[in-house]
Tab-separated table of C-alpha atoms and ligand atoms in Angstrom:
chain	number	residue	atom	x	y	z
A	1	MET	CA	0.000	0.000	0.000
A	2	GLU	CA	1.249	3.498	-0.838
A	3	CYS	CA	0.185	6.500	1.226
A	4	ASN	CA	1.285	10.161	1.125
A	5	TYR	CA	0.926	10.391	4.891
A	6	PHE	CA	3.062	7.408	5.945
A	7	GLY	CA	5.368	8.435	8.785
A	8	VAL	CA	3.177	11.375	9.787
A	9	CYS	CA	-0.378	10.045	10.201
A	10	GLY	CA	-0.827	8.204	13.493
A	11	SER	CA	-3.148	5.628	11.979
A	12	CYS	CA	-0.317	3.510	10.467
A	13	LYS	CA	2.696	2.507	12.539
A	14	LEU	CA	4.320	-0.218	10.396
A	15	TYR	CA	4.711	1.980	7.294
A	16	GLU	CA	8.410	1.191	6.806
A	17	LEU	CA	7.783	-2.511	6.227
A	18	SER	CA	6.335	-4.251	3.178
A	19	TYR	CA	3.118	-6.137	3.886
A	20	GLU	CA	4.998	-9.483	3.928
A	21	GLU	CA	7.509	-8.060	6.435
A	22	GLN	CA	4.686	-6.817	8.666
A	23	VAL	CA	3.164	-10.284	8.728
A	24	GLN	CA	6.564	-11.842	9.532
A	25	LYS	CA	7.068	-9.367	12.384
A	26	LYS	CA	3.669	-10.312	13.844
A	27	GLN	CA	4.386	-14.029	13.436
A	28	LEU	CA	7.691	-13.663	15.287
A	29	TYR	CA	6.001	-11.712	18.088
A	30	ILE	CA	3.330	-14.408	18.533
A	31	LYS	CA	5.907	-17.220	18.334
A	32	GLU	CA	7.991	-15.637	21.104
A	33	LEU	CA	5.052	-14.605	23.274
A	34	PHE	CA	3.437	-18.051	23.266
A	35	GLU	CA	6.631	-20.159	23.353
A	36	SER	CA	6.205	-20.800	27.063
A	37	LEU	CA	2.738	-22.234	26.319
A	38	HIS	CA	4.294	-24.632	23.770
A	39	VAL	CA	2.593	-23.107	20.724
A	40	LYS	CA	4.848	-24.487	18.017
A	41	SER	CA	2.948	-23.658	14.872
A	42	PHE	CA	0.087	-21.486	13.786
A	43	GLU	CA	-1.808	-20.617	10.643
A	44	THR	CA	-1.786	-17.042	9.376
A	45	PHE	CA	-4.666	-15.439	7.524
A	46	THR	CA	-3.596	-12.310	5.698
A	47	SER	CA	-5.572	-9.270	4.588
A	48	PRO	CA	-5.736	-7.392	1.310
A	49	ASP	CA	-2.861	-4.885	1.510
A	50	SER	CA	-5.117	-1.859	0.858
A	51	HIS	CA	-8.841	-0.953	0.886
A	52	TYR	CA	-9.632	-3.378	3.708
A	53	ARG	CA	-11.258	-1.185	6.390
A	54	ASN	CA	-15.043	-1.067	6.222
A	55	ARG	CA	-15.270	1.611	8.875
A	56	ALA	CA	-13.248	4.736	9.544
A	57	GLU	CA	-13.435	7.849	11.658
A	58	PHE	CA	-11.887	11.177	10.675
A	59	ARG	CA	-11.615	14.441	12.524
A	60	ILE	CA	-12.814	17.503	10.633
A	61	TRP	CA	-10.476	20.478	10.510
A	62	HIS	CA	-11.605	23.954	9.456
A	63	ASP	CA	-9.186	26.650	8.217
A	64	ASP	CA	-9.078	29.512	5.699
A	65	ASP	CA	-8.862	26.990	2.848
A	66	GLY	CA	-12.077	25.279	3.899
A	67	MET	CA	-12.813	21.950	5.502
A	68	HIS	CA	-10.471	18.944	5.669
A	69	TYR	CA	-10.395	15.373	6.900
A	70	ALA	CA	-7.747	15.076	9.586
A	71	MET	CA	-5.994	12.405	11.648
A	72	ASN	CA	-3.785	12.676	14.700
A	73	GLN	CA	-0.118	12.750	13.844
A	74	ILE	CA	2.137	9.970	15.121
A	75	GLU	CA	3.337	12.316	17.934
A	76	LYS	CA	-0.333	12.835	18.829
A	77	LYS	CA	-0.130	16.563	19.642
A	78	LYS	CA	-0.762	17.726	16.067
A	79	VAL	CA	-3.093	16.739	13.275
A	80	VAL	CA	-2.333	15.902	9.672
A	81	LEU	CA	-4.795	17.015	7.009
A	82	ILE	CA	-5.570	14.259	4.532
A	83	ASP	CA	-7.406	13.898	1.221
A	84	LYS	CA	-7.507	10.127	1.079
A	85	CYS	CA	-6.861	7.053	3.152
A	86	PRO	CA	-5.869	3.937	1.177
A	87	LYS	CA	-6.933	1.669	4.053
A	88	VAL	CA	-10.644	2.332	3.621
A	89	VAL	CA	-12.784	0.206	1.283
A	90	LYS	CA	-13.415	1.610	-2.205
A	91	LYS	CA	-16.969	2.671	-1.365
A	92	ILE	CA	-15.705	4.993	1.379
A	93	ASP	CA	-12.686	6.056	-0.685
A	94	ASP	CA	-14.878	7.099	-3.625
A	95	LEU	CA	-17.272	8.968	-1.358
A	96	MET	CA	-14.825	10.972	0.766
A	97	THR	CA	-13.948	13.819	-1.609
A	98	PRO	CA	-17.356	14.541	-3.220
A	99	LEU	CA	-19.052	14.277	0.195
A	100	LYS	CA	-16.588	16.740	1.702
A	101	ARG	CA	-17.170	19.198	-1.186
A	102	MET	CA	-20.923	19.122	-0.749
A	103	ILE	CA	-20.725	19.552	3.038
A	104	GLU	CA	-18.194	22.367	2.631
A	105	SER	CA	-20.557	24.303	0.361
A	106	ASP	CA	-23.471	24.061	2.811
A	107	GLU	CA	-23.197	26.301	5.897
A	108	MET	CA	-25.748	24.252	7.869
A	109	LEU	CA	-23.875	20.984	7.312
A	110	ARG	CA	-20.366	22.425	7.643
A	111	ARG	CA	-20.462	24.746	10.673
A	112	LYS	CA	-19.175	23.163	13.917
A	113	LEU	CA	-18.834	19.739	12.303
A	114	PHE	CA	-15.924	18.081	14.130
A	115	SER	CA	-15.935	14.438	13.055
A	116	ILE	CA	-17.238	12.117	10.336
A	117	GLU	CA	-17.559	8.346	10.742
A	118	PHE	CA	-18.068	5.990	7.825
A	119	LEU	CA	-19.524	2.494	8.099
A	120	SER	CA	-19.621	0.608	4.817
A	121	SER	CA	-21.433	-2.621	3.999
A	122	THR	CA	-22.054	-4.554	0.810
A	123	THR	CA	-25.337	-2.664	0.404
A	124	LYS	CA	-24.797	0.886	1.691
A	125	VAL	CA	-22.523	3.423	3.378
A	126	LEU	CA	-23.695	5.013	6.613
A	127	VAL	CA	-22.207	8.422	7.429
A	128	SER	CA	-22.381	9.833	10.964
A	129	MET	CA	-21.715	13.555	11.340
A	130	LEU	CA	-20.758	14.838	14.797
A	131	TYR	CA	-21.343	18.474	15.766
A	132	HIS	CA	-20.381	20.966	18.453
A	133	LYS	CA	-23.751	22.706	17.987
A	134	LYS	CA	-27.407	21.807	18.390
A	135	ILE	CA	-28.964	20.236	15.318
A	136	ASP	CA	-32.711	19.981	14.661
A	137	GLU	CA	-35.272	19.459	11.859
A	138	SER	CA	-33.770	22.278	9.786
A	139	TRP	CA	-30.514	20.272	9.625
A	140	ASP	CA	-32.454	17.199	8.425
A	141	ILE	CA	-33.433	18.879	5.134
A	142	HIS	CA	-29.780	19.490	4.261
A	143	ALA	CA	-28.700	16.010	5.376
A	144	LYS	CA	-31.453	14.470	3.243
A	145	LYS	CA	-29.830	16.098	0.189
A	146	LEU	CA	-26.602	14.258	1.028
A	147	GLU	CA	-28.517	10.983	1.266
A	148	ASP	CA	-30.234	11.555	-2.083
A	149	THR	CA	-27.110	12.737	-3.896
A	150	PHE	CA	-24.851	9.875	-2.803
A	151	GLY	CA	-27.330	7.071	-2.044
A	152	ILE	CA	-26.056	6.867	1.545
A	153	ALA	CA	-27.638	6.925	5.006
A	154	VAL	CA	-26.822	9.984	7.140
A	155	ILE	CA	-27.002	10.466	10.896
A	156	GLY	CA	-26.355	13.691	12.796
A	157	ARG	CA	-25.150	13.717	16.379
A	158	SER	CA	-24.729	16.567	18.819
A	159	LYS	CA	-24.889	16.640	22.619
A	160	LYS	CA	-27.771	14.301	23.648
A	161	VAL	CA	-29.225	14.476	20.114
A	162	LYS	CA	-29.244	11.811	17.413
A	163	ARG	CA	-30.977	12.634	14.148
A	164	VAL	CA	-31.578	9.708	11.827
A	165	ILE	CA	-32.588	10.714	8.310
A	166	SER	CA	-33.437	7.258	6.959
A	167	ASP	CA	-31.582	4.428	8.751
A	168	ASP	CA	-29.115	4.128	11.619
A	169	PHE	CA	-27.886	0.739	10.405
A	170	VAL	CA	-26.578	-1.017	7.339
A	171	ILE	CA	-27.323	-4.508	6.065
A	172	ASP	CA	-24.140	-6.414	5.306
A	173	GLU	CA	-23.747	-9.630	3.346
A	174	LEU	CA	-20.959	-12.061	4.151
A	175	HIS	CA	-19.997	-15.271	2.350
A	176	VAL	CA	-18.826	-17.898	4.825
A	177	ASN	CA	-18.302	-21.596	4.003
A	178	LYS	CA	-20.136	-21.020	0.685
A	179	ASN	CA	-23.210	-19.710	2.537
A	180	LEU	CA	-24.464	-16.158	2.325
A	181	TYR	CA	-25.299	-14.488	5.657
A	182	MET	CA	-27.063	-11.165	6.142
A	183	TYR	CA	-26.324	-8.994	9.144
A	184	LYS	CA	-27.895	-5.851	10.453
A	185	ILE	CA	-25.076	-3.641	11.750
A	186	ILE	CA	-26.152	-0.744	13.891
A	187	GLU	CA	-24.315	2.578	14.072
A	188	GLY	CA	-22.168	2.774	17.195
A	189	GLY	CA	-22.249	-0.989	17.866
A	190	PHE	CA	-19.184	-3.201	17.588
A	191	SER	CA	-18.444	-4.732	14.176
A	192	GLN	CA	-15.321	-6.349	12.758
A	193	PRO	CA	-13.525	-3.731	10.622
A	194	ASN	CA	-11.968	-6.034	8.012
A	195	SER	CA	-14.645	-8.063	6.179
A	196	SER	CA	-12.285	-10.340	4.280
A	197	VAL	CA	-10.357	-11.353	7.427
A	198	ASN	CA	-13.632	-11.584	9.358
A	199	ALA	CA	-14.875	-14.234	6.894
A	200	HIS	CA	-11.613	-16.184	7.455
A	201	MET	CA	-12.093	-15.991	11.232
A	202	ILE	CA	-15.633	-17.366	11.074
A	203	GLU	CA	-14.613	-20.137	8.659
A	204	TRP	CA	-11.665	-21.109	10.847
A	205	ALA	CA	-13.769	-21.145	14.038
A	206	THR	CA	-16.592	-23.194	12.503
A	207	LEU	CA	-14.107	-25.610	10.910
A	208	HIS	CA	-12.808	-26.554	14.350
A	209	VAL	CA	-16.139	-27.669	15.772
A	210	ASN	CA	-16.188	-31.413	16.504
A	211	ASN	CA	-18.978	-33.422	18.169
A	212	PRO	CA	-21.217	-30.411	18.722
A	213	LYS	CA	-24.140	-30.405	21.145
A	214	ASP	CA	-25.054	-26.927	22.436
A	215	LEU	CA	-22.923	-23.779	22.264
A	216	LEU	CA	-22.414	-21.107	24.892
A	217	GLU	CA	-21.170	-17.866	23.340
A	218	LEU	CA	-19.836	-14.977	25.405
A	219	TYR	CA	-19.425	-11.426	23.978
A	220	CYS	CA	-21.516	-12.173	20.862
A	221	GLY	CA	-21.944	-8.598	19.522
A	222	HIS	CA	-24.485	-8.535	16.683
A	223	GLY	CA	-24.218	-12.292	16.092
A	224	ASN	CA	-21.284	-12.205	13.673
A	225	PHE	CA	-20.092	-15.703	14.647
A	226	THR	CA	-23.321	-16.831	16.344
A	227	ILE	CA	-25.427	-17.073	13.202
A	228	PRO	CA	-22.996	-19.280	11.201
A	229	PHE	CA	-22.338	-21.388	14.350
A	230	ALA	CA	-26.101	-21.985	14.724
A	231	LYS	CA	-25.988	-24.331	11.699
A	232	GLN	CA	-23.634	-26.665	13.573
A	233	PHE	CA	-25.176	-26.800	17.045
A	234	ASN	CA	-28.523	-27.997	18.401
A	235	LYS	CA	-29.012	-24.797	20.389
A	236	VAL	CA	-26.996	-21.669	21.083
A	237	LEU	CA	-27.104	-19.433	24.162
A	238	ALA	CA	-25.330	-16.140	23.438
A	239	THR	CA	-24.726	-13.115	25.608
A	240	GLU	CA	-23.718	-9.521	24.972
A	241	ILE	CA	-23.869	-6.355	27.057
A	242	SER	CA	-24.934	-3.911	24.320
A	243	LYS	CA	-28.696	-3.568	23.934
A	244	SER	CA	-28.502	-2.306	20.350
A	245	SER	CA	-26.194	-5.165	19.277
A	246	ILE	CA	-28.594	-7.727	20.769
A	247	LYS	CA	-31.481	-6.086	18.917
A	248	SER	CA	-29.517	-6.299	15.632
A	249	ALA	CA	-28.571	-9.915	16.367
A	250	LYS	CA	-32.220	-10.903	16.794
A	251	GLU	CA	-33.206	-9.153	13.571
A	252	SER	CA	-30.313	-10.807	11.717
A	253	CYS	CA	-31.562	-14.205	12.915
A	254	GLU	CA	-34.902	-13.497	11.261
A	255	MET	CA	-33.209	-12.421	8.023
A	256	ASN	CA	-31.241	-15.693	7.986
A	257	ASP	CA	-34.156	-17.923	9.118
A	258	VAL	CA	-32.187	-19.032	12.176
A	259	THR	CA	-34.362	-20.130	15.092
A	260	ASN	CA	-32.087	-22.016	17.511
A	261	ILE	CA	-30.295	-19.068	19.157
A	262	GLU	CA	-31.293	-17.457	22.451
A	263	PHE	CA	-29.672	-14.016	22.670
A	264	ILE	CA	-29.479	-12.497	26.143
A	265	ARG	CA	-28.681	-8.872	26.885
A	266	MET	CA	-26.507	-9.415	29.908
A	267	SER	CA	-22.903	-9.071	31.031
A	268	VAL	CA	-20.766	-12.191	30.865
A	269	GLU	CA	-20.128	-11.866	34.593
A	270	ASP	CA	-23.898	-11.906	35.348
A	271	LEU	CA	-24.676	-14.735	32.943
A	272	THR	CA	-21.966	-16.978	34.391
A	273	SER	CA	-23.245	-16.230	37.863
A	274	ALA	CA	-26.789	-17.183	36.723
A	275	LEU	CA	-25.518	-20.400	35.120
A	276	LYS	CA	-23.710	-21.220	38.377
A	277	LYS	CA	-27.055	-20.610	40.152
A	278	GLU	CA	-25.472	-17.981	42.394
A	279	ARG	CA	-28.093	-15.403	41.414
A	280	GLU	CA	-31.490	-15.258	39.726
A	281	PHE	CA	-32.283	-12.672	37.073
A	282	VAL	CA	-35.740	-11.511	35.958
A	283	ARG	CA	-34.358	-11.262	32.430
A	284	LEU	CA	-33.766	-15.020	32.399
A	285	LYS	CA	-37.116	-16.124	33.791
A	286	GLU	CA	-38.382	-17.321	30.369
A	287	ILE	CA	-35.211	-19.326	29.715
A	288	ASN	CA	-34.546	-22.746	31.184
A	289	LEU	CA	-30.782	-22.775	31.571
A	290	ASP	CA	-30.895	-26.458	32.545
A	291	ASP	CA	-32.062	-27.280	29.004
A	292	TYR	CA	-28.590	-26.682	27.646
A	293	ASP	CA	-25.897	-29.297	27.267
A	294	PHE	CA	-22.879	-27.222	26.287
A	295	SER	CA	-20.103	-29.033	24.449
A	296	HIS	CA	-18.386	-25.831	23.261
A	297	VAL	CA	-17.828	-22.311	24.516
A	298	PHE	CA	-16.970	-19.545	22.078
A	299	VAL	CA	-15.493	-16.306	23.411
A	300	ASP	CA	-14.484	-13.086	21.651
A	301	PRO	CA	-13.849	-10.634	24.498
A	302	PRO	CA	-12.756	-6.993	24.323
A	303	ARG	CA	-9.049	-6.127	24.780
A	304	ALA	CA	-9.227	-6.664	28.541
A	305	GLY	CA	-9.810	-10.399	28.056
A	306	ILE	CA	-11.979	-12.536	30.369
A	307	ASP	CA	-12.446	-12.107	34.117
A	308	GLU	CA	-11.177	-14.936	36.347
A	309	LYS	CA	-14.596	-16.054	37.591
A	310	SER	CA	-15.896	-16.472	34.038
A	311	LEU	CA	-12.686	-18.276	33.013
A	312	GLU	CA	-13.120	-20.631	35.945
A	313	PHE	CA	-16.733	-21.222	34.892
A	314	ILE	CA	-15.994	-21.987	31.222
A	315	SER	CA	-13.163	-24.339	32.153
A	316	GLN	CA	-15.749	-27.062	32.949
A	317	PHE	CA	-16.607	-27.506	29.238
A	318	GLU	CA	-14.806	-29.694	26.730
A	319	THR	CA	-13.851	-27.228	24.013
A	320	ILE	CA	-13.205	-23.491	24.123
A	321	ILE	CA	-12.809	-21.471	20.951
A	322	TYR	CA	-11.146	-18.173	21.837
A	323	ILE	CA	-10.856	-15.208	19.439
A	324	SER	CA	-8.734	-12.412	20.856
A	325	CYS	CA	-7.780	-8.889	19.788
A	326	ASN	CA	-5.061	-8.618	22.441
A	327	PRO	CA	-2.269	-11.238	22.574
A	328	GLU	CA	-1.229	-10.151	26.076
A	329	THR	CA	-4.579	-10.773	27.753
A	330	LEU	CA	-4.971	-13.918	25.623
A	331	LYS	CA	-1.695	-15.203	27.059
A	332	ARG	CA	-2.817	-14.351	30.603
A	333	ASP	CA	-6.108	-16.245	30.074
A	334	LEU	CA	-4.368	-19.248	28.474
A	335	GLU	CA	-1.990	-19.391	31.466
A	336	PHE	CA	-5.085	-19.636	33.657
A	337	LEU	CA	-6.571	-22.453	31.552
A	338	LYS	CA	-3.407	-24.419	30.812
A	339	ASP	CA	-3.753	-27.033	33.567
A	340	LYS	CA	-7.105	-28.226	32.230
A	341	PHE	CA	-6.723	-27.516	28.515
A	342	GLU	CA	-4.454	-28.319	25.631
A	343	ILE	CA	-3.929	-25.809	22.817
A	344	LYS	CA	-4.979	-27.747	19.734
A	345	ASN	CA	-4.803	-24.980	17.121
A	346	PHE	CA	-3.590	-21.424	16.960
A	347	ALA	CA	-4.113	-18.848	14.211
A	348	ILE	CA	-3.257	-15.239	13.480
A	349	PHE	CA	-5.787	-13.122	11.615
A	350	ASP	CA	-4.270	-9.940	10.238
A	351	GLN	CA	-7.318	-7.703	10.656
A	352	PHE	CA	-5.234	-4.573	11.171
A	353	PRO	CA	-2.436	-4.272	8.569
A	354	HIS	CA	0.032	-1.374	9.006
A	355	THR	CA	-0.602	-1.361	12.776
A	356	ASP	CA	0.883	-3.595	15.440
A	357	HIS	CA	-2.527	-4.936	16.495
A	358	ILE	CA	-2.887	-8.707	16.193
A	359	GLU	CA	-6.053	-10.785	16.248
A	360	SER	CA	-5.598	-14.441	17.191
A	361	GLY	CA	-7.692	-17.581	17.471
A	362	VAL	CA	-7.112	-20.568	19.757
A	363	ILE	CA	-8.843	-23.943	20.001
A	364	LEU	CA	-8.595	-25.405	23.492
A	365	GLN	CA	-9.583	-28.894	24.430
A	366	THR	CA	-9.648	-30.536	27.864
A	367	HIS	CA	-6.622	-32.785	28.354
A	368	GLN	CA	-8.761	-35.918	28.615
A	369	ALA	CA	-10.922	-35.095	25.536
B	1	LIG	C1	-14.486	-7.978	20.347
B	1	LIG	S1	-16.231	-7.670	20.379
B	1	LIG	C2	-16.796	-9.153	19.628
B	1	LIG	C3	-18.198	-9.120	19.106
B	1	LIG	C4	-18.593	-10.228	18.129
B	1	LIG	N1	-18.048	-11.517	18.484
B	1	LIG	C5	-18.202	-9.887	16.701
B	1	LIG	O1	-17.432	-10.635	16.086
B	1	LIG	O2	-18.695	-8.863	16.173
B	1	LIG	C6	-16.581	-7.806	22.062
B	1	LIG	C7	-18.033	-7.600	22.429
B	1	LIG	O3	-18.156	-7.787	23.846
B	1	LIG	C8	-19.112	-6.893	24.356
B	1	LIG	N2	-18.809	-6.783	25.785
B	1	LIG	C9	-17.847	-6.054	26.393
B	1	LIG	N3	-17.829	-6.300	27.717
B	1	LIG	C10	-18.798	-7.220	27.958
B	1	LIG	C11	-19.256	-7.880	29.131
B	1	LIG	N4	-18.706	-7.643	30.314
B	1	LIG	N5	-20.275	-8.761	29.017
B	1	LIG	C12	-20.845	-9.014	27.800
B	1	LIG	N6	-20.444	-8.415	26.661
B	1	LIG	C13	-19.431	-7.537	26.733
B	1	LIG	C14	-18.932	-5.628	23.533
B	1	LIG	O4	-20.111	-4.843	23.535
B	1	LIG	C15	-18.601	-6.211	22.156
B	1	LIG	O5	-19.773	-6.356	21.372
C-alpha cells in the first residue's frame, strides 16, 4: 500500500515494512510470546494490503482553505490534514472527496462539524456527522440532500441528540463456508472492521467444531459468529452487554431464518453467575438454563480479556474457541486455563495491517478429551 501520509499520520505505525515483512514481524512476536505455552505452529490469515477497512473515523479540521479530513499525527499533539486514506474500502474512498465538497458548500452541514464516521457494507454506506452545535429538523433537510445525492444513510449527532434521516444501520452480506449471511449492523455498535479477514475468522472457528451439542457464546456482539455457528449446534445461548447489538442480532436471525439461538442482553459476569445458580435474574425467567448441554464455549472478548470467575466457569466444558484482539490478555487467560486444557490450534488473523494490532484464534480442548 502506498500513502502520502506514511510516517506522519498516526493511523499507520508499520509503514516502513512491506506487507509481507509486517506479517513476519507479527508471526515472530506471537511465536515468542506463546513459546512458554508450547505453541509451536500457527496458521496465518492475511488481509488485502489496501482498501480493507469497512469503517473509519476522521476528525474535521476547518481553516481559511475550507474543511479537511484530519488524523492525529504519530506524535499525537498535532493533526495531519488528509485527502484520502488507502486503508478504507473503495466505497468509502470514492465517497470521501465529493461528500466533503458538498458539506463544505453548505453552511448548515459544515459549521461546527468536528468528526465524520463511515460504516460501509455490501449494500450501503452510513455516514455519521458529529457536531459541536445543536442540530434539529432544519438540519435534516440538508442532510437528506446528502442521502439523495450519494445514495447513503446519514445520521447527525450533537450533545444528547441523534438525528436519523433514513436508517441508523446497514445490512451487510458475508460469504462464509459457501453460505451467504445477512447482518444488520447498527451505528455505534461493535463490528469487525476487516470483512475479508472476518470471513476467514468465522470459517476457521466453525471448521474446528467437533462433536457439537449446544454452544455457549460470550461477547456475541451482533451475532457475527453466532449465526454461522447456529448451523452446527442444536441450540446456542449467546450473551452480549450492548442492547442495540442484541437487537440487531435478533433481527439478523430473522433475516437468515435461524431459530435455535437465544440471545441475552446481559454481562458475561452476570450470565456466568446465573448459570452457576449464584443469582437469579428476571431477564432469564423465560429461559430454562438447565435445558442446555454445552459441548463448546466460544469467546471473543474486548481487549481486557476474560475475568477470572468467568474463566473458571468456562473451564468445565470440553472445548473453548477463543478469538482475541489482544495477545497479552490472551496469554494471561491461556496461562489460567493451561492445567485443564491443551492448545490444539492457533491462528493469526491480520485484521489490522500497518498497525501492530494482532487478532488471534485458539482452540482449546480438555486434556482428557
Ligand atoms: C471484540 S467484540 C466481539 C463481538 C462479536 N463476536 C463480533 O465478532 O462482532 C466484544 C463484544 O463484547 C461486548 N462486551 C464487552 N464487555 C462485555 C461484558 N462484560 N459482558 C458481555 N459483553 C461484553 C462488547 O459490547 C462487544 O460487542
